[in-house]
Amino acid sequence: MNTRLYINGDWSMAADGAEFTTSDPATGAVLATCAEAGAKDVEDAVDAARRALHDPAWATMLPSARARLLWRVADLIEKHRADLAELETRDQGQPLGVADSVSVSGAAEHFRYFAGWCTKLEGTVSPVSFPDTLHYVRREPVGVCALITPWNFPLMIAAWKLAPALACGNTVIIKPAEQTPLTTVRLIELCAEAGFPPGVVNLLTGGPSVGRALVAHPDIDKVSFTGSSSVGREIVQASSGNLKRVTLELGGKAPSVIARDADIDKAVAGNLQGALLNSGQVCAAYTRLYVDRRRADEFTEKLAAAASNLRLGPGLAPDTPIGPLVSEAPLDSVDSYVRTGTDEGADLVTGGY
């Protein structure tokens, strides 16, 4: 499989011909060879998005017409649901059931939801105390938006960012995580098929250098990023030069509290799901469990037993509850956390090395 950049309505290789490969998390086999965007590609994409922002084909499109475009994307996602779910699993590793019921379904529903907002973005008129004065608020697009997405739910989070930005009349450049670009590439193909004018939706694939170039570019008006807190700090600093609007969804440290009167069996089931959905690769995954001291032994024993019974396997295998981590880097991180915990005196009740 080979993928290209999408700039101004055209699919093309990187200007300098650079490429990178992605791998199947379950097998390590190469999945795809992808164009790796460089400085010229970033310039071309930003220029295309800026011109499209003011092109009457998009700038004066009726809100109801924008809504139909977003609805059409949702229809296309559902039409290709099975293929998208399989591609998400091959690219990211999540079990096929999760890819279908969470990633693909979530992507379609977000496009439908924000299609409804296209005709409801209203301004206001306010009374003022000055004579012969009209005071009103008019909502306009922010402008050119850089959308940088992570590797844990690549398709759904791409939809989270694309759908609202397009519903409001912005133009976009999306940069998926280099580990998992494939369903985002397919989603942009569906956007093109839906009929968005050239330059409204652009796709750049590649590594961190692409994201840095987008964030620092003076013609980017808005940055939306989902990922690590450390990169989020870099984005805030890089965006401060021209006061870009920035939205960050960063890593969490979600707690769960198991009280004295808890139903322990239900608590075990809920916490297992909350901690290990998508192999724990969720920003809101439970990473701190606070258990009433009088119930701690019972809860720990039952949670360890339930976790030990989970089967790790390829995401495409039937009834696989836990797929692989997306790549070797997070595997090394998890291993490091386990070793640090045991070195500091924690008891390892299941798993680990």
C-alpha positions as a Markdown table, in Angstrom:
| # | Residue | x | y | z |
|---|---|---|---|---|
| 1 | Met | 0.0 | 0.0 | 0.0 |
| 2 | Asn | 1.3 | 3.4 | -0.9 |
| 3 | Thr | -0.2 | 6.8 | 0.2 |
| 4 | Arg | 0.3 | 10.3 | -0.9 |
| 5 | Leu | -0.2 | 13.9 | 0.3 |
| 6 | Tyr | -3.5 | 15.6 | -0.5 |
| 7 | Ile | -3.0 | 19.3 | -1.3 |
| 8 | Asn | -5.4 | 21.6 | -3.2 |
| 9 | Gly | -7.5 | 18.8 | -4.4 |
| 10 | Asp | -4.6 | 16.7 | -5.8 |
| 11 | Trp | -2.8 | 13.6 | -4.6 |
| 12 | Ser | 1.0 | 13.9 | -4.9 |
| 13 | Met | 4.3 | 12.6 | -3.6 |
| 14 | Ala | 6.3 | 14.8 | -1.3 |
| 15 | Ala | 8.2 | 17.5 | -3.2 |
| 16 | Asp | 11.5 | 16.0 | -2.3 |
| 17 | Gly | 10.4 | 12.5 | -2.8 |
| 18 | Ala | 10.8 | 11.5 | 0.8 |
| 19 | Glu | 8.9 | 8.5 | 2.2 |
| 20 | Phe | 8.5 | 6.5 | 5.4 |
| 21 | Thr | 6.9 | 3.2 | 6.2 |
| 22 | Thr | 4.3 | 2.0 | 8.8 |
| 23 | Ser | 4.1 | -1.4 | 10.4 |
| 24 | Asp | 1.3 | -3.7 | 11.6 |
| 25 | Pro | 1.5 | -3.6 | 15.5 |
| 26 | Ala | 0.5 | -7.3 | 15.7 |
| 27 | Thr | 3.1 | -8.7 | 13.3 |
| 28 | Gly | 5.7 | -6.0 | 12.7 |
| 29 | Ala | 5.2 | -6.4 | 8.9 |
| 30 | Val | 5.4 | -3.3 | 6.8 |
| 31 | Leu | 1.9 | -2.1 | 6.0 |
| 32 | Ala | 2.4 | 0.9 | 3.8 |
| 33 | Thr | 4.9 | 3.3 | 2.3 |
| 34 | Cys | 3.8 | 6.9 | 2.8 |
| 35 | Ala | 4.8 | 10.2 | 1.4 |
| 36 | Glu | 6.8 | 12.2 | 4.0 |
| 37 | Ala | 6.0 | 15.9 | 3.7 |
| 38 | Gly | 8.7 | 18.5 | 3.8 |
| 39 | Ala | 9.0 | 22.3 | 4.0 |
| 40 | Lys | 7.7 | 22.9 | 0.5 |
| 41 | Asp | 4.7 | 20.7 | 1.0 |
| 42 | Val | 3.8 | 22.5 | 4.2 |
| 43 | Glu | 4.0 | 25.9 | 2.3 |
| 44 | Asp | 1.9 | 24.5 | -0.5 |
| 45 | Ala | -0.8 | 23.1 | 1.8 |
| 46 | Val | -1.0 | 26.4 | 3.8 |
| 47 | Asp | -1.2 | 28.4 | 0.7 |
| 48 | Ala | -3.9 | 26.2 | -0.8 |
| 49 | Ala | -5.9 | 26.4 | 2.5 |
| 50 | Arg | -5.6 | 30.2 | 2.7 |
| 51 | Arg | -6.8 | 30.6 | -0.9 |
| 52 | Ala | -9.7 | 28.2 | -0.4 |
| 53 | Leu | -10.7 | 30.1 | 2.7 |
| 54 | His | -11.6 | 33.1 | 0.6 |
| 55 | Asp | -12.7 | 31.3 | -2.6 |
| 56 | Pro | -16.4 | 31.9 | -3.2 |
| 57 | Ala | -16.8 | 28.2 | -3.8 |
| 58 | Trp | -16.3 | 27.7 | 0.0 |
| 59 | Ala | -16.6 | 31.2 | 1.5 |
| 60 | Thr | -20.1 | 31.8 | 0.2 |
| 61 | Met | -21.4 | 28.2 | 0.3 |
| 62 | Leu | -24.7 | 28.1 | 2.0 |
| 63 | Pro | -24.6 | 26.5 | 5.5 |
| 64 | Ser | -27.1 | 24.0 | 4.3 |
| 65 | Ala | -24.8 | 23.0 | 1.5 |
| 66 | Arg | -21.9 | 22.6 | 4.0 |
| 67 | Ala | -24.2 | 20.4 | 6.1 |
| 68 | Arg | -24.9 | 18.2 | 3.1 |
| 69 | Leu | -21.2 | 17.7 | 2.5 |
| 70 | Leu | -20.6 | 16.6 | 6.1 |
| 71 | Trp | -23.6 | 14.3 | 6.0 |
| 72 | Arg | -22.3 | 12.8 | 2.8 |
| 73 | Val | -18.9 | 12.0 | 4.5 |
| 74 | Ala | -20.8 | 10.3 | 7.3 |
| 75 | Asp | -22.7 | 8.2 | 4.7 |
| 76 | Leu | -19.5 | 7.3 | 3.0 |
| 77 | Ile | -17.9 | 6.2 | 6.3 |
| 78 | Glu | -20.9 | 3.9 | 7.0 |
| 79 | Lys | -20.8 | 2.6 | 3.4 |
| 80 | His | -17.1 | 1.6 | 3.9 |
| 81 | Arg | -17.5 | 0.6 | 7.5 |
| 82 | Ala | -16.1 | -2.9 | 7.4 |
| 83 | Asp | -13.0 | -1.9 | 5.4 |
| 84 | Leu | -12.3 | 1.1 | 7.6 |
| 85 | Ala | -12.6 | -1.0 | 10.8 |
| 86 | Glu | -10.2 | -3.6 | 9.4 |
| 87 | Leu | -7.7 | -0.9 | 8.3 |
| 88 | Glu | -7.9 | 0.8 | 11.7 |
| 89 | Thr | -7.1 | -2.5 | 13.3 |
| 90 | Arg | -4.2 | -3.3 | 11.0 |
| 91 | Asp | -2.8 | 0.2 | 11.4 |
| 92 | Gln | -3.3 | 0.8 | 15.2 |
| 93 | Gly | -3.7 | -2.7 | 16.7 |
| 94 | Gln | -7.1 | -2.2 | 18.5 |
| 95 | Pro | -9.5 | -5.2 | 18.4 |
| 96 | Leu | -11.8 | -5.3 | 15.4 |
| 97 | Gly | -14.8 | -4.9 | 17.6 |
| 98 | Val | -13.5 | -1.7 | 19.1 |
| 99 | Ala | -12.5 | -0.4 | 15.7 |
| 100 | Asp | -16.0 | -1.0 | 14.4 |
| 101 | Ser | -18.1 | 0.1 | 17.4 |
| 102 | Val | -16.0 | 2.9 | 18.7 |
| 103 | Ser | -13.7 | 4.3 | 16.0 |
| 104 | Val | -15.8 | 4.0 | 12.8 |
| 105 | Ser | -19.2 | 4.5 | 14.4 |
| 106 | Gly | -17.8 | 7.5 | 16.4 |
| 107 | Ala | -16.3 | 9.0 | 13.2 |
| 108 | Ala | -19.6 | 8.8 | 11.3 |
| 109 | Glu | -21.7 | 10.1 | 14.2 |
| 110 | His | -19.4 | 13.1 | 14.7 |
| 111 | Phe | -19.8 | 14.2 | 11.1 |
| 112 | Arg | -23.6 | 13.8 | 11.4 |
| 113 | Tyr | -23.7 | 15.8 | 14.7 |
| 114 | Phe | -21.7 | 18.7 | 13.3 |
| 115 | Ala | -23.6 | 18.7 | 10.1 |
| 116 | Gly | -26.5 | 19.8 | 12.2 |
| 117 | Trp | -24.6 | 22.7 | 13.5 |
| 118 | Cys | -23.9 | 24.3 | 10.1 |
| 119 | Thr | -27.3 | 26.0 | 10.1 |
| 120 | Lys | -27.3 | 27.0 | 13.7 |
| 121 | Leu | -24.2 | 29.2 | 14.0 |
| 122 | Glu | -26.0 | 32.4 | 14.8 |
| 123 | Gly | -24.9 | 35.9 | 15.8 |
| 124 | Thr | -26.6 | 38.2 | 18.3 |
| 125 | Val | -27.8 | 41.8 | 18.4 |
| 126 | Ser | -27.5 | 43.5 | 21.8 |
| 127 | Pro | -29.1 | 46.7 | 23.1 |
| 128 | Val | -26.7 | 49.6 | 23.8 |
| 129 | Ser | -27.0 | 52.9 | 25.6 |
| 130 | Phe | -25.6 | 55.0 | 22.7 |
| 131 | Pro | -28.0 | 56.7 | 20.3 |
| 132 | Asp | -28.1 | 55.6 | 16.7 |
| 133 | Thr | -25.9 | 52.6 | 17.4 |
| 134 | Leu | -26.3 | 49.0 | 16.4 |
| 135 | His | -24.3 | 46.4 | 18.4 |
| 136 | Tyr | -24.1 | 42.9 | 16.9 |
| 137 | Val | -21.9 | 39.9 | 17.0 |
| 138 | Arg | -21.3 | 38.0 | 13.8 |
| 139 | Arg | -19.7 | 34.5 | 13.8 |
| 140 | Glu | -17.0 | 34.0 | 11.1 |
| 141 | Pro | -14.5 | 31.1 | 10.5 |
| 142 | Val | -11.3 | 31.3 | 12.5 |
| 143 | Gly | -9.3 | 30.6 | 9.3 |
| 144 | Val | -6.7 | 28.0 | 8.4 |
| 145 | Cys | -6.6 | 25.2 | 11.0 |
| 146 | Ala | -3.8 | 22.8 | 11.6 |
| 147 | Leu | -5.2 | 19.5 | 13.0 |
| 148 | Ile | -2.6 | 17.2 | 14.6 |
| 149 | Thr | -3.9 | 13.8 | 15.7 |
| 150 | Pro | -2.6 | 11.0 | 17.8 |
| 151 | Trp | -2.1 | 7.3 | 17.3 |
| 152 | Asn | -4.5 | 5.8 | 19.8 |
| 153 | Phe | -7.8 | 6.4 | 18.0 |
| 154 | Pro | -6.7 | 7.9 | 14.6 |
| 155 | Leu | -9.9 | 7.7 | 12.7 |
| 156 | Met | -12.3 | 8.9 | 15.4 |
| 157 | Ile | -10.1 | 11.8 | 16.6 |
| 158 | Ala | -9.5 | 12.9 | 13.0 |
| 159 | Ala | -13.3 | 13.2 | 12.7 |
| 160 | Trp | -13.5 | 15.0 | 16.1 |
| 161 | Lys | -11.3 | 17.7 | 14.6 |
| 162 | Leu | -12.3 | 17.8 | 11.0 |
| 163 | Ala | -16.1 | 17.9 | 11.4 |
| 164 | Pro | -16.4 | 21.0 | 13.6 |
| 165 | Ala | -13.8 | 22.9 | 11.8 |
| 166 | Leu | -15.5 | 22.3 | 8.4 |
| 167 | Ala | -18.9 | 22.9 | 9.8 |
| 168 | Cys | -17.8 | 26.4 | 10.8 |
| 169 | Gly | -16.4 | 27.2 | 7.4 |
| 170 | Asn | -12.7 | 26.9 | 8.1 |
| 171 | Thr | -10.2 | 25.3 | 5.9 |
| 172 | Val | -7.9 | 22.5 | 7.3 |
| 173 | Ile | -4.6 | 20.8 | 7.1 |
| 174 | Ile | -4.6 | 17.5 | 9.0 |
| 175 | Lys | -1.4 | 15.8 | 10.1 |
| 176 | Pro | -2.0 | 12.3 | 11.5 |
| 177 | Ala | 0.5 | 10.5 | 13.7 |
| 178 | Glu | 3.2 | 8.9 | 11.6 |
| 179 | Gln | 2.6 | 5.6 | 13.3 |
| 180 | Thr | -1.0 | 5.4 | 12.2 |
| 181 | Pro | -1.8 | 7.5 | 9.1 |
| 182 | Leu | -3.8 | 5.0 | 7.0 |
| 183 | Thr | -7.4 | 5.5 | 8.1 |
| 184 | Thr | -6.9 | 9.3 | 8.1 |
| 185 | Val | -5.7 | 9.0 | 4.5 |
| 186 | Arg | -8.8 | 7.0 | 3.7 |
| 187 | Leu | -11.0 | 9.5 | 5.5 |
| 188 | Ile | -9.6 | 12.3 | 3.3 |
| 189 | Glu | -10.3 | 10.2 | 0.2 |
| 190 | Leu | -13.9 | 10.1 | 1.4 |
| 191 | Cys | -13.9 | 13.9 | 1.9 |
| 192 | Ala | -12.7 | 14.3 | -1.6 |
| 193 | Glu | -15.4 | 12.0 | -2.9 |
| 194 | Ala | -18.0 | 13.9 | -0.9 |
| 195 | Gly | -17.2 | 17.0 | -3.0 |
| 196 | Phe | -15.3 | 19.5 | -0.8 |
| 197 | Pro | -13.8 | 22.2 | -3.0 |
| 198 | Pro | -10.0 | 22.1 | -3.7 |
| 199 | Gly | -7.9 | 23.4 | -0.8 |
| 200 | Val | -10.6 | 23.1 | 1.8 |
| 201 | Val | -9.3 | 19.8 | 3.1 |
| 202 | Asn | -5.5 | 19.1 | 2.9 |
| 203 | Leu | -3.5 | 16.1 | 4.2 |
| 204 | Leu | 0.2 | 16.0 | 5.2 |
| 205 | Thr | 1.8 | 12.8 | 6.4 |
| 206 | Gly | 5.1 | 12.6 | 8.2 |
| 207 | Gly | 6.9 | 13.0 | 11.5 |
| 208 | Pro | 7.3 | 15.7 | 14.1 |
| 209 | Ser | 9.0 | 18.1 | 11.8 |
| 210 | Val | 5.8 | 18.5 | 9.8 |
| 211 | Gly | 3.8 | 19.3 | 12.9 |
| 212 | Arg | 6.4 | 21.8 | 14.0 |
| 213 | Ala | 6.4 | 23.6 | 10.7 |
| 214 | Leu | 2.6 | 23.8 | 10.7 |
| 215 | Val | 2.5 | 25.2 | 14.3 |
| 216 | Ala | 5.2 | 27.8 | 13.6 |
| 217 | His | 3.7 | 28.9 | 10.2 |
| 218 | Pro | 2.4 | 32.5 | 10.4 |
| 219 | Asp | -0.5 | 31.8 | 8.1 |
| 220 | Ile | -2.0 | 29.1 | 10.4 |
| 221 | Asp | -4.7 | 30.7 | 12.5 |
| 222 | Lys | -5.7 | 27.8 | 14.8 |
| 223 | Val | -3.9 | 24.6 | 16.1 |
| 224 | Ser | -5.8 | 21.7 | 17.5 |
| 225 | Phe | -3.5 | 19.0 | 19.0 |
| 226 | Thr | -4.1 | 15.7 | 20.8 |
| 227 | Gly | -1.1 | 14.1 | 22.3 |
| 228 | Ser | 1.5 | 14.3 | 25.0 |
| 229 | Ser | 1.8 | 17.1 | 27.5 |
| 230 | Ser | 5.5 | 17.7 | 26.6 |
| 231 | Val | 4.6 | 18.3 | 22.9 |
| 232 | Gly | 1.6 | 20.4 | 24.0 |
| 233 | Arg | 4.0 | 22.8 | 25.9 |
| 234 | Glu | 6.1 | 23.1 | 22.7 |
| 235 | Ile | 3.0 | 24.0 | 20.7 |
| 236 | Val | 2.0 | 26.7 | 23.1 |
| 237 | Gln | 5.4 | 28.3 | 22.9 |
| 238 | Ala | 5.7 | 28.0 | 19.1 |
| 239 | Ser | 2.2 | 29.5 | 18.7 |
| 240 | Ser | 2.7 | 32.5 | 20.8 |
| 241 | Gly | 4.6 | 34.5 | 18.2 |
| 242 | Asn | 1.4 | 35.4 | 16.3 |
| 243 | Leu | -1.1 | 34.5 | 19.0 |
| 244 | Lys | -2.6 | 31.6 | 17.3 |
| 245 | Arg | -5.6 | 30.0 | 18.9 |
| 246 | Val | -4.6 | 26.7 | 20.4 |
| 247 | Thr | -6.7 | 23.8 | 21.6 |
| 248 | Leu | -4.8 | 21.0 | 23.4 |
| 249 | Glu | -6.1 | 17.6 | 24.6 |
| 250 | Leu | -3.2 | 16.1 | 26.5 |
| 251 | Gly | -2.4 | 13.1 | 28.6 |
| 252 | Gly | -4.5 | 12.4 | 31.7 |
| 253 | Lys | -4.0 | 10.6 | 35.0 |
| 254 | Ala | -7.6 | 9.5 | 35.6 |
| 255 | Pro | -8.5 | 8.1 | 39.1 |
| 256 | Ser | -11.1 | 5.6 | 40.1 |
| 257 | Val | -12.5 | 5.4 | 43.6 |
| 258 | Ile | -13.8 | 2.1 | 45.0 |
| 259 | Ala | -15.7 | 2.9 | 48.2 |
| 260 | Arg | -16.4 | 0.7 | 51.2 |
| 261 | Asp | -19.9 | -0.2 | 50.1 |
| 262 | Ala | -19.0 | -0.9 | 46.4 |
| 263 | Asp | -20.2 | -4.0 | 44.6 |
| 264 | Ile | -16.7 | -5.4 | 44.1 |
| 265 | Asp | -17.6 | -7.6 | 41.1 |
| 266 | Lys | -19.0 | -4.6 | 39.3 |
| 267 | Ala | -16.1 | -2.5 | 40.3 |
| 268 | Val | -13.7 | -5.0 | 38.9 |
| 269 | Ala | -15.5 | -5.2 | 35.6 |
| 270 | Gly | -15.7 | -1.4 | 35.3 |
| 271 | Asn | -12.1 | -0.8 | 36.3 |
| 272 | Leu | -10.8 | -3.5 | 34.0 |
| 273 | Gln | -12.6 | -1.9 | 31.0 |
| 274 | Gly | -11.6 | 1.6 | 32.1 |
| 275 | Ala | -8.0 | 0.8 | 32.4 |
| 276 | Leu | -7.5 | -1.6 | 29.5 |
| 277 | Leu | -9.7 | -0.4 | 26.7 |
| 278 | Asn | -7.5 | -0.2 | 23.6 |
| 279 | Ser | -4.7 | -1.8 | 25.6 |
| 280 | Gly | -4.8 | 1.2 | 28.0 |
| 281 | Gln | -4.0 | 3.6 | 25.1 |
| 282 | Val | -6.7 | 6.1 | 26.1 |
| 283 | Cys | -6.1 | 9.6 | 27.5 |
| 284 | Ala | -8.8 | 9.0 | 30.1 |
| 285 | Ala | -7.7 | 5.5 | 31.0 |
| 286 | Tyr | -7.8 | 4.6 | 34.7 |
| 287 | Thr | -4.3 | 4.9 | 36.0 |
| 288 | Arg | -4.9 | 5.4 | 39.7 |
| 289 | Leu | -7.2 | 3.2 | 41.8 |
| 290 | Tyr | -8.2 | 4.4 | 45.2 |
| 291 | Val | -9.7 | 1.5 | 47.2 |
| 292 | Asp | -11.2 | 1.5 | 50.7 |
| 293 | Arg | -8.6 | -0.2 | 52.9 |
| 294 | Arg | -11.2 | -2.7 | 54.1 |
| 295 | Arg | -12.0 | -3.8 | 50.6 |
| 296 | Ala | -8.5 | -3.6 | 49.1 |
| 297 | Asp | -7.5 | -7.3 | 49.4 |
| 298 | Glu | -10.7 | -8.6 | 47.9 |
| 299 | Phe | -10.6 | -6.0 | 45.1 |
| 300 | Thr | -7.0 | -6.6 | 44.3 |
| 301 | Glu | -7.4 | -10.4 | 44.2 |
| 302 | Lys | -10.4 | -10.3 | 41.9 |
| 303 | Leu | -9.0 | -7.6 | 39.6 |
| 304 | Ala | -5.7 | -9.6 | 39.2 |
| 305 | Ala | -7.7 | -12.8 | 38.4 |
| 306 | Ala | -9.8 | -11.0 | 35.8 |
| 307 | Ala | -6.8 | -9.4 | 34.2 |
| 308 | Ser | -5.0 | -12.7 | 34.1 |
| 309 | Asn | -7.9 | -14.2 | 32.1 |
| 310 | Leu | -7.7 | -11.7 | 29.4 |
| 311 | Arg | -6.2 | -13.0 | 26.2 |
| 312 | Leu | -3.7 | -10.8 | 24.3 |
| 313 | Gly | -3.7 | -11.3 | 20.6 |
| 314 | Pro | -3.9 | -9.8 | 17.1 |
| 315 | Gly | -6.7 | -7.3 | 16.7 |
| 316 | Leu | -8.1 | -9.1 | 13.7 |
| 317 | Ala | -8.4 | -12.4 | 15.6 |
| 318 | Pro | -12.0 | -13.3 | 16.7 |
| 319 | Asp | -12.8 | -12.4 | 20.3 |
| 320 | Thr | -9.4 | -10.8 | 21.0 |
| 321 | Pro | -10.1 | -8.5 | 24.0 |
| 322 | Ile | -6.6 | -7.0 | 24.2 |
| 323 | Gly | -4.6 | -6.1 | 21.1 |
| 324 | Pro | -0.9 | -5.1 | 20.9 |
| 325 | Leu | 0.4 | -1.7 | 21.8 |
| 326 | Val | 0.8 | 0.5 | 18.8 |
| 327 | Ser | 4.6 | 0.2 | 18.5 |
| 328 | Glu | 7.8 | -0.8 | 20.4 |
| 329 | Ala | 8.2 | 2.7 | 22.0 |
| 330 | Pro | 5.1 | 2.5 | 24.2 |
| 331 | Leu | 5.9 | -1.1 | 25.0 |
| 332 | Asp | 9.2 | 0.0 | 26.4 |
| 333 | Ser | 7.5 | 2.8 | 28.4 |
| 334 | Val | 5.0 | 0.4 | 30.0 |
| 335 | Asp | 7.8 | -2.0 | 30.8 |
| 336 | Ser | 9.7 | 0.8 | 32.4 |
| 337 | Tyr | 6.7 | 1.8 | 34.5 |
| 338 | Val | 6.3 | -1.8 | 35.8 |
| 339 | Arg | 10.0 | -2.1 | 36.6 |
| 340 | Thr | 10.0 | 1.3 | 38.4 |
| 341 | Gly | 7.0 | 0.3 | 40.4 |
| 342 | Thr | 8.5 | -3.0 | 41.6 |
| 343 | Asp | 11.8 | -1.4 | 42.3 |
| 344 | Glu | 10.0 | 1.1 | 44.5 |
| 345 | Gly | 8.3 | -1.6 | 46.5 |
| 346 | Ala | 5.0 | -2.2 | 44.6 |
| 347 | Asp | 3.7 | -5.8 | 44.5 |
| 348 | Leu | 3.2 | -7.2 | 41.0 |
| 349 | Val | 0.0 | -9.3 | 41.1 |
| 350 | Thr | -0.3 | -10.1 | 37.5 |
| 351 | Gly | 1.5 | -9.5 | 34.1 |
| 352 | Gly | 4.9 | -7.9 | 33.8 |
| 353 | Tyr | 8.2 | -9.7 | 33.2 |
